[in-house]
Coordinates of C-alpha atoms and ligand atoms in Angstrom, one line a residue:
M1 CA -15.3 0.6 -15.9
S2 CA -15.4 4.3 -16.3
I3 CA -18.0 6.7 -14.7
V4 CA -20.4 9.4 -15.8
D5 CA -19.7 12.9 -14.5
V6 CA -22.7 15.2 -14.4
L7 CA -23.1 18.9 -15.0
L8 CA -26.4 20.6 -14.1
G9 CA -28.0 23.8 -13.1
L10 CA -28.7 24.5 -9.4
Q11 CA -31.1 27.4 -9.7
W12 CA -34.1 28.1 -12.0
G13 CA -32.1 27.5 -15.3
D14 CA -29.8 29.6 -17.4
E15 CA -26.8 29.3 -15.1
G16 CA -24.4 29.0 -18.0
K17 CA -24.5 25.2 -18.5
G18 CA -23.9 25.4 -22.3
K19 CA -20.8 27.4 -21.9
I20 CA -19.3 25.2 -19.2
V21 CA -20.1 22.0 -21.0
D22 CA -18.3 23.4 -24.0
V23 CA -15.3 24.2 -21.8
L24 CA -15.2 20.8 -20.1
T25 CA -15.8 18.8 -23.3
P26 CA -12.0 18.3 -24.2
G27 CA -11.8 16.2 -21.0
Y28 CA -14.5 13.8 -22.1
D29 CA -15.3 11.3 -24.9
V30 CA -19.0 11.6 -24.9
I31 CA -21.4 14.4 -24.0
A32 CA -25.0 13.3 -23.3
R33 CA -28.2 15.3 -22.7
F34 CA -30.5 13.4 -20.3
Q35 CA -33.7 15.4 -20.0
G36 CA -35.6 18.5 -21.2
G37 CA -36.1 19.5 -24.8
P38 CA -36.4 22.7 -26.8
N39 CA -37.4 24.6 -23.7
A40 CA -33.7 24.8 -23.0
G41 CA -31.5 27.5 -24.5
H42 CA -27.8 26.9 -24.0
T43 CA -25.4 29.7 -25.1
L44 CA -21.8 29.2 -26.2
E45 CA -19.4 31.9 -27.3
F46 CA -16.0 31.6 -28.9
N47 CA -14.1 33.4 -31.7
G48 CA -16.5 36.3 -31.4
I49 CA -19.5 34.1 -32.4
K50 CA -22.5 33.2 -30.3
H51 CA -24.3 29.9 -30.7
V52 CA -27.6 28.9 -29.0
L53 CA -28.4 25.2 -28.7
H54 CA -31.8 23.8 -27.7
I55 CA -31.8 20.0 -28.2
I56 CA -28.3 19.3 -29.3
P57 CA -25.7 18.7 -26.6
S58 CA -23.1 21.5 -26.0
G59 CA -20.2 19.3 -26.9
I60 CA -21.1 19.5 -30.6
F61 CA -18.4 22.1 -31.5
H62 CA -15.7 19.5 -30.8
K63 CA -15.6 17.4 -33.9
D64 CA -13.9 14.4 -32.3
K65 CA -16.4 14.0 -29.4
I66 CA -19.6 12.0 -29.6
N67 CA -22.8 13.8 -28.6
V68 CA -25.8 11.8 -27.5
I69 CA -29.4 12.9 -27.2
G70 CA -30.6 10.5 -24.5
N71 CA -33.9 8.7 -24.0
G72 CA -35.0 11.2 -21.4
V73 CA -34.9 14.1 -23.9
L74 CA -37.9 15.4 -25.9
I75 CA -37.3 16.1 -29.6
E76 CA -39.3 18.5 -31.7
P77 CA -38.2 17.5 -35.3
A78 CA -38.8 20.9 -36.9
I79 CA -36.8 22.7 -34.2
F80 CA -34.1 20.0 -34.4
K81 CA -33.8 20.5 -38.2
E82 CA -33.5 24.3 -37.7
E83 CA -30.8 23.7 -35.1
V84 CA -28.9 21.4 -37.5
E85 CA -29.2 23.9 -40.3
A86 CA -27.9 26.7 -38.1
L87 CA -24.8 24.6 -37.2
R88 CA -24.3 23.8 -40.9
Q89 CA -24.3 27.5 -41.7
K90 CA -21.5 27.9 -39.3
Q91 CA -19.6 25.0 -41.0
V92 CA -20.3 22.5 -38.2
E93 CA -21.6 19.2 -39.5
P94 CA -23.2 17.1 -36.8
I95 CA -24.2 14.0 -38.8
E96 CA -21.2 12.0 -37.8
N97 CA -20.9 12.8 -34.1
L98 CA -24.5 13.2 -33.0
Y99 CA -26.3 10.0 -31.9
I100 CA -30.0 10.0 -30.9
S101 CA -31.8 7.6 -28.7
K102 CA -34.7 5.8 -30.4
K103 CA -36.4 5.9 -27.0
A104 CA -36.5 9.7 -26.9
H105 CA -40.1 11.0 -27.2
L106 CA -41.3 13.3 -29.9
I107 CA -43.0 16.6 -29.5
L108 CA -45.9 16.8 -32.0
P109 CA -47.3 20.1 -33.3
S110 CA -50.5 19.2 -31.4
H111 CA -48.4 19.0 -28.1
R112 CA -47.6 22.6 -28.7
L113 CA -51.3 23.3 -29.3
L114 CA -52.1 21.6 -25.9
D115 CA -49.3 23.5 -24.1
A116 CA -51.0 26.8 -25.3
A117 CA -54.5 25.5 -24.4
N118 CA -53.4 24.4 -20.9
E119 CA -51.7 27.8 -20.2
Q120 CA -54.8 29.7 -21.4
A121 CA -57.0 27.5 -19.2
K122 CA -54.9 28.3 -16.2
G123 CA -55.8 32.0 -16.4
N124 CA -53.9 33.9 -13.7
A125 CA -52.2 30.7 -12.5
K126 CA -50.1 30.5 -15.8
I127 CA -46.7 28.7 -15.4
G128 CA -45.1 30.8 -18.0
S129 CA -44.2 27.7 -20.1
T130 CA -41.9 28.2 -23.1
L131 CA -44.8 26.8 -25.1
K132 CA -42.6 24.2 -26.8
G133 CA -45.0 21.4 -25.9
I134 CA -42.9 20.0 -23.0
G135 CA -45.6 19.4 -20.4
P136 CA -48.0 17.7 -22.9
A137 CA -45.3 15.5 -24.5
Y138 CA -44.0 14.3 -21.1
T139 CA -47.7 13.7 -20.1
D140 CA -48.1 11.4 -23.0
K141 CA -44.8 9.6 -22.1
I142 CA -46.1 8.9 -18.6
A143 CA -49.6 8.0 -19.9
R144 CA -47.9 5.5 -22.2
T145 CA -49.5 7.2 -25.3
G146 CA -46.3 9.0 -26.5
I147 CA -44.5 8.5 -29.8
R148 CA -40.8 7.9 -29.8
V149 CA -38.0 8.6 -32.3
G150 CA -37.7 4.9 -33.2
D151 CA -41.4 5.0 -34.2
I152 CA -40.7 7.2 -37.2
L153 CA -39.0 4.2 -38.8
E154 CA -42.1 2.0 -38.4
F155 CA -44.9 1.4 -41.0
D156 CA -47.7 2.5 -38.7
F157 CA -46.1 5.8 -37.6
K158 CA -48.7 8.0 -39.5
E159 CA -51.6 6.1 -37.9
K160 CA -50.2 6.6 -34.4
Y161 CA -49.6 10.2 -35.2
Q162 CA -53.1 10.9 -36.4
L163 CA -54.7 9.2 -33.5
L164 CA -52.7 11.2 -30.9
K165 CA -53.2 14.4 -32.8
F166 CA -57.0 13.8 -32.9
Q167 CA -57.0 13.2 -29.1
H168 CA -55.0 16.4 -28.5
I169 CA -57.4 18.5 -30.6
Q170 CA -60.3 17.1 -28.7
I171 CA -58.7 18.0 -25.4
A172 CA -57.9 21.5 -26.6
Q173 CA -61.5 22.0 -27.7
M174 CA -62.8 20.7 -24.4
L175 CA -60.6 23.5 -22.8
H176 CA -62.5 26.0 -25.1
F177 CA -59.3 26.7 -27.0
D178 CA -59.6 28.2 -30.4
V179 CA -57.7 25.6 -32.5
D180 CA -58.3 27.4 -35.8
A181 CA -56.7 30.6 -34.5
F182 CA -53.7 28.8 -33.1
R183 CA -50.4 29.6 -34.7
I184 CA -46.8 28.3 -34.4
S185 CA -44.3 30.7 -35.9
G186 CA -47.2 32.3 -37.8
M187 CA -48.3 29.0 -39.2
T188 CA -51.6 27.2 -38.6
L189 CA -51.5 23.7 -37.1
E190 CA -51.8 22.1 -40.5
E191 CA -49.2 24.3 -42.1
Y192 CA -46.8 23.6 -39.3
E193 CA -47.5 19.9 -39.5
T194 CA -46.3 19.9 -43.1
K195 CA -43.0 21.5 -42.0
W196 CA -42.8 19.1 -39.1
M197 CA -43.4 16.0 -41.3
D198 CA -40.8 17.2 -43.8
S199 CA -38.2 17.6 -41.0
L200 CA -38.5 13.9 -40.1
D201 CA -36.3 13.2 -43.1
T202 CA -33.5 15.2 -41.4
L203 CA -34.0 13.2 -38.2
R204 CA -34.0 9.8 -40.0
K205 CA -30.5 10.6 -41.5
F206 CA -28.9 10.6 -38.0
K207 CA -27.7 7.6 -36.1
L208 CA -30.8 6.5 -34.2
I209 CA -29.6 4.1 -31.6
N210 CA -30.3 2.3 -28.3
S211 CA -28.3 4.9 -26.5
E212 CA -28.3 3.1 -23.1
Y213 CA -26.3 0.2 -24.7
F214 CA -24.0 2.7 -26.4
I215 CA -23.3 4.7 -23.2
N216 CA -22.7 1.6 -21.1
A217 CA -20.4 0.1 -23.7
C218 CA -18.4 3.4 -23.7
L219 CA -18.1 3.2 -19.9
K220 CA -17.0 -0.5 -20.2
D221 CA -14.3 0.7 -22.6
G222 CA -13.0 3.2 -20.1
K223 CA -14.4 6.2 -22.1
K224 CA -15.4 9.3 -20.1
V225 CA -19.0 10.5 -20.3
L226 CA -20.3 13.9 -19.3
A227 CA -24.1 14.2 -18.7
E228 CA -25.4 17.6 -19.6
G229 CA -28.5 18.8 -17.7
A230 CA -31.1 21.3 -18.9
Q231 CA -33.2 23.7 -16.8
G232 CA -32.3 23.7 -13.1
S233 CA -32.9 21.9 -9.8
M234 CA -35.5 24.4 -8.7
L235 CA -37.5 23.6 -11.8
D236 CA -37.4 19.8 -11.1
I237 CA -40.8 18.1 -11.4
D238 CA -40.5 16.6 -7.8
F239 CA -38.4 19.1 -5.9
G240 CA -38.9 22.4 -7.7
S241 CA -41.4 25.1 -6.8
Y242 CA -44.3 22.9 -8.0
P243 CA -46.4 23.5 -10.0
F244 CA -44.2 26.3 -11.3
V245 CA -41.7 23.7 -12.7
T246 CA -40.8 21.9 -15.9
S247 CA -42.0 18.3 -16.4
S248 CA -38.7 16.4 -16.1
S249 CA -36.2 15.2 -13.5
T250 CA -33.6 17.9 -13.7
I251 CA -31.5 16.5 -10.9
T252 CA -28.7 13.8 -10.8
A253 CA -31.4 11.1 -10.4
G254 CA -32.6 12.1 -13.9
V255 CA -29.2 11.1 -15.4
C256 CA -29.9 7.4 -14.5
S257 CA -33.3 7.2 -16.0
G258 CA -32.6 9.7 -18.8
L259 CA -29.5 7.8 -20.1
G260 CA -29.9 4.3 -18.7
V261 CA -26.9 4.3 -16.4
A262 CA -26.8 2.9 -12.9
P263 CA -26.5 5.1 -9.9
S264 CA -23.2 3.4 -9.0
A265 CA -21.8 4.8 -12.4
I266 CA -22.2 8.4 -11.3
G267 CA -19.0 10.2 -10.6
R268 CA -18.5 13.9 -10.0
V269 CA -21.5 16.1 -9.9
M270 CA -20.7 19.6 -11.0
G271 CA -23.4 22.1 -10.1
I272 CA -23.6 25.5 -11.7
T273 CA -24.9 28.7 -10.0
K274 CA -24.8 32.3 -11.1
A275 CA -23.2 34.6 -8.5
Y276 CA -26.7 36.1 -8.3
C277 CA -30.1 34.5 -9.3
T278 CA -32.6 34.6 -12.2
R279 CA -35.9 33.1 -13.1
V280 CA -38.0 33.2 -16.3
G281 CA -41.7 32.6 -16.0
A282 CA -44.0 32.5 -13.0
G283 CA -43.4 31.1 -9.5
P284 CA -41.8 31.9 -6.2
F285 CA -38.5 33.8 -6.2
P286 CA -37.7 34.9 -2.6
T287 CA -34.7 37.1 -3.4
E288 CA -36.2 38.8 -6.5
L289 CA -35.3 42.5 -6.7
F290 CA -37.9 44.9 -8.1
D291 CA -35.6 48.0 -7.8
T292 CA -32.8 49.5 -9.9
T293 CA -30.4 46.8 -8.7
G294 CA -32.6 44.1 -10.2
R295 CA -32.8 46.1 -13.5
T296 CA -29.1 46.6 -13.5
L297 CA -28.5 42.8 -13.1
C298 CA -30.9 42.2 -16.0
E299 CA -29.2 44.8 -18.3
I300 CA -25.5 44.1 -17.5
G301 CA -26.1 40.4 -17.4
H302 CA -28.2 40.5 -20.6
E303 CA -30.8 38.4 -18.8
Y304 CA -33.1 37.8 -21.7
G305 CA -34.3 34.2 -22.4
A306 CA -32.2 32.3 -25.0
T307 CA -35.3 30.4 -26.1
T308 CA -38.2 32.9 -25.7
G309 CA -36.4 36.3 -25.5
R310 CA -38.4 37.1 -22.3
S311 CA -36.7 39.2 -19.8
R312 CA -35.5 37.2 -16.8
R313 CA -36.4 38.2 -13.2
C314 CA -33.3 38.9 -11.3
G315 CA -32.3 38.9 -7.6
W316 CA -29.6 38.1 -5.1
I317 CA -28.2 34.6 -4.8
D318 CA -30.4 32.3 -2.6
L319 CA -28.3 30.0 -0.4
P320 CA -31.2 28.1 1.2
A321 CA -32.3 27.1 -2.4
L322 CA -28.6 26.4 -3.4
R323 CA -28.0 24.2 -0.3
Y324 CA -31.2 22.3 -1.1
A325 CA -30.0 21.8 -4.7
C326 CA -26.6 20.6 -3.5
M327 CA -28.3 18.1 -1.2
L328 CA -30.6 16.7 -3.9
N329 CA -27.9 16.3 -6.5
G330 CA -25.0 15.3 -4.3
V331 CA -23.0 18.1 -5.8
T332 CA -19.2 17.5 -5.4
D333 CA -18.0 20.7 -7.2
L334 CA -19.5 24.1 -7.6
I335 CA -19.0 26.3 -10.7
V336 CA -20.0 30.0 -10.3
T337 CA -20.8 32.1 -13.3
K338 CA -21.3 35.8 -14.0
P339 CA -19.7 37.5 -10.9
D340 CA -18.4 40.0 -13.6
V341 CA -22.0 41.4 -13.9
M342 CA -21.6 42.8 -10.4
N343 CA -18.2 44.4 -10.9
D344 CA -19.5 48.0 -10.4
F345 CA -21.7 47.2 -7.4
D346 CA -20.8 49.1 -4.2
E347 CA -22.4 46.3 -2.2
V348 CA -23.3 42.6 -3.1
K349 CA -25.8 40.6 -1.0
M350 CA -26.6 37.0 -0.4
C351 CA -29.7 35.4 1.2
T352 CA -28.5 33.1 4.0
D353 CA -31.9 32.2 5.5
Y354 CA -35.6 32.8 5.1
L355 CA -37.9 34.5 7.7
I356 CA -41.3 32.8 7.5
N357 CA -44.1 33.6 9.9
G358 CA -41.6 35.0 12.4
N359 CA -39.3 31.9 12.2
I360 CA -35.9 31.8 10.7
T361 CA -35.2 28.7 8.6
D362 CA -32.9 27.6 5.8
E363 CA -35.3 24.9 4.6
I364 CA -37.5 25.3 1.5
P365 CA -41.1 25.1 2.9
F366 CA -43.7 22.9 1.3
E367 CA -45.9 26.0 1.0
F368 CA -43.1 27.7 -1.0
N369 CA -45.7 29.3 -3.3
E370 CA -48.1 30.5 -0.7
V371 CA -46.1 31.9 2.3
E372 CA -44.5 35.3 2.5
I373 CA -40.8 34.7 2.6
K374 CA -38.5 37.5 3.8
P375 CA -34.9 36.7 2.7
Q376 CA -32.3 37.3 5.4
L377 CA -29.6 39.2 3.5
K378 CA -25.8 39.3 4.3
S379 CA -24.0 42.2 2.8
F380 CA -20.5 42.2 1.2
P381 CA -18.5 45.1 0.0
G382 CA -18.3 45.1 -3.9
W383 CA -15.0 44.4 -5.5
K384 CA -15.4 47.4 -7.8
M385 CA -12.9 46.3 -10.5
P386 CA -13.0 44.4 -13.8
L387 CA -12.2 40.7 -13.4
N388 CA -10.6 40.2 -16.8
M389 CA -7.2 41.3 -15.3
A390 CA -7.2 37.9 -13.5
T391 CA -5.5 35.1 -15.4
K392 CA -5.9 32.6 -12.6
F393 CA -8.4 32.0 -9.7
S394 CA -6.0 33.3 -7.0
E395 CA -5.7 36.6 -8.9
L396 CA -9.4 37.4 -8.4
P397 CA -10.1 40.3 -6.1
Q398 CA -10.0 39.4 -2.4
R399 CA -13.5 40.7 -1.9
L400 CA -14.9 38.4 -4.5
L401 CA -12.9 35.5 -3.0
D402 CA -14.5 36.3 0.4
Y403 CA -17.9 36.3 -1.2
L404 CA -17.2 32.9 -2.9
G405 CA -15.7 31.6 0.3
E406 CA -19.1 32.2 2.1
I407 CA -20.9 30.3 -0.7
E408 CA -18.5 27.4 -0.1
S409 CA -19.0 27.5 3.6
I410 CA -22.8 27.7 3.6
T411 CA -23.2 25.0 1.0
G412 CA -20.3 22.8 2.2
V413 CA -19.2 22.3 -1.4
P414 CA -15.9 23.4 -2.8
I415 CA -15.8 25.7 -5.8
L416 CA -14.1 24.2 -8.8
A417 CA -14.2 27.1 -11.2
V418 CA -15.4 30.7 -11.8
S419 CA -16.6 32.0 -15.1
I420 CA -16.0 35.7 -15.8
S421 CA -17.4 36.3 -19.3
P422 CA -19.6 34.6 -21.9
D423 CA -16.5 33.5 -23.8
R424 CA -15.1 30.0 -23.7
K425 CA -11.7 31.2 -22.7
D426 CA -12.8 33.0 -19.5
V427 CA -13.1 30.2 -17.0
L428 CA -10.7 30.2 -14.0
F429 CA -10.2 26.8 -12.3
K430 CA -9.3 26.9 -8.7
Ligands
GDP501 P1 -27.8 27.8 -19.9 O1 -29.2 27.6 -20.2 O2 -27.5 27.3 -18.5 O3 -26.8 27.2 -20.8 O4 -27.5 29.4 -19.8 P2 -28.0 30.4 -21.0 O5 -27.2 30.3 -22.1 O6 -29.5 30.4 -21.1 O7 -27.8 31.8 -20.2 C1 -26.5 32.1 -19.7 C2 -26.1 33.5 -20.3 O8 -25.0 34.0 -19.6 C3 -25.7 33.4 -21.8 O9 -26.0 34.5 -22.4 C4 -24.1 33.2 -21.6 O10 -23.5 33.7 -22.8 C5 -23.9 34.1 -20.5 N1 -22.7 33.8 -19.6 C6 -22.3 32.5 -19.3 N2 -21.3 32.6 -18.4 C7 -21.0 33.9 -18.2 C8 -20.1 34.7 -17.4 O11 -19.3 34.2 -16.6 N3 -20.2 36.1 -17.4 C9 -21.1 36.7 -18.2 N4 -21.2 38.0 -18.2 N5 -22.0 36.0 -19.0 C10 -22.0 34.7 -19.0
IMO502 P1 -32.2 26.1 -19.7 O1 -31.8 24.7 -20.0 C1 -35.0 28.8 -17.7 C2 -39.1 27.5 -17.3 C3 -40.2 28.2 -18.1 C4 -41.4 28.1 -17.2 C5 -41.2 26.6 -16.7 C6 -42.0 25.6 -17.4 O2 -31.9 27.1 -20.8 O3 -31.7 26.5 -18.4 P2 -41.7 24.4 -19.8 O4 -41.6 25.0 -21.2 O5 -40.6 23.6 -19.4 O6 -43.1 23.8 -19.6 O7 -41.7 25.7 -18.8 O8 -39.8 26.4 -16.7 N1 -38.0 26.9 -18.1 C7 -36.8 27.5 -18.1 N2 -36.3 28.5 -17.5 N3 -34.1 28.0 -18.4 C8 -34.6 26.9 -19.0 O9 -33.8 26.0 -19.6 C9 -36.0 26.6 -18.9 N4 -36.8 25.6 -19.4 C10 -38.0 25.8 -18.9 O10 -39.8 29.6 -18.2 O11 -41.3 28.9 -16.1
MG503 MG1 -30.8 28.8 -21.0

């Protein structure tokens, strides 16, 4: 019996999961996404070309590997079709090596309507959702009113669809949302619905399977499975900065329910963190920088959302949050990305503790959104040199190694690798 290794984000998303999954894929037989949906934007770069994936797992560029969209994922068929077409334009044909769980839930156009209606109703308390329909679609899943991928093969699919759409429109109207003025990519709800319905043909052509049986059979055969997370631990529905979170279990526990594997089948848990920290959308961010350093991180790090294009908020690495994420996930290995963004910094800082109401703590408080948190910062001299001269981990500048050593010591988790550019080739394993 083989095991499932896990790769997930430890911050507020965008840690570089897509890139690292692509790099690790040669060591696995199956890459499986376990949660999230088109709110994710996973970037991969190789041979001078950049690819952004939203629903399709990041192992898709390796033809001989099976990629699975698990039951815990949400699929928006029109976005899925666009993603498939974008791959085809780059001569990547996913029809043979992409399997989709029949139990994955669908995002309807009216889920996207409701997402916009909910956000508008929140006024100043907006979450900053990606507006892809994530919250409403997971709400229907939990309320037992959702529609699943397997349902598109059934005779009563259209009936189920119409009923759910009708309910969504009623809720949107109750929230005083202008349904007629609503647009998705410039299209009215009805226009987008036509596109959405047409795209079901693309979805139907893929292998729609009971992915829990498939994955467990792979494990029994000794095949190696890598579970790919989306978002990050601080956006987890239970443990993130609620309500400024996404609507799924982004942590290791989500792998079990999102793929149908037993907890005892979980092997290594590789957690990714940037060497600094970013967040898109609203919610607490104790180490956020509002000065030129923050702007420099954003500019040099190209910190603009891969899904929405919004600029990401930037700040120093937050070790209380990172320690929390390591605890929740049982992280066995850390992977650090983007230290190269700070190559020209005279000084690099990390937050080791929080000062809250005069007390020092390294715990994330329940009142995370309400209390004033003063990050306690430890300063390190910058390494002030490019990192691309290093061909192995030990060749990295000593000052960076000292900085990384402190992260290991505070989290208690060893670093497995450091990524020093967006490109597939630039990952240094320790
Ligand atoms: P994901 O959602 O976790 O897959 O991450 P995103 O793709 O949303 O954001 C990560 C961004 O950082 C992308 O633009 C990547 O190309 C880029 N990136 C990943 N690793 C590195 C790195 O080590 N250095 C630099 N400079 N960029 C990186
Ligand atoms: P990847 O996989 C960064 C954020 C949104 C918003 C909140 C809720 O690329 O790391 P949602 O659309 O899920 O209802 O939005 O979560 N968010 C992300 N931030 N990376 C992501 O995914 C995200 N997915 C959602 O900005 O604040
Ligand atoms: Mg992303």
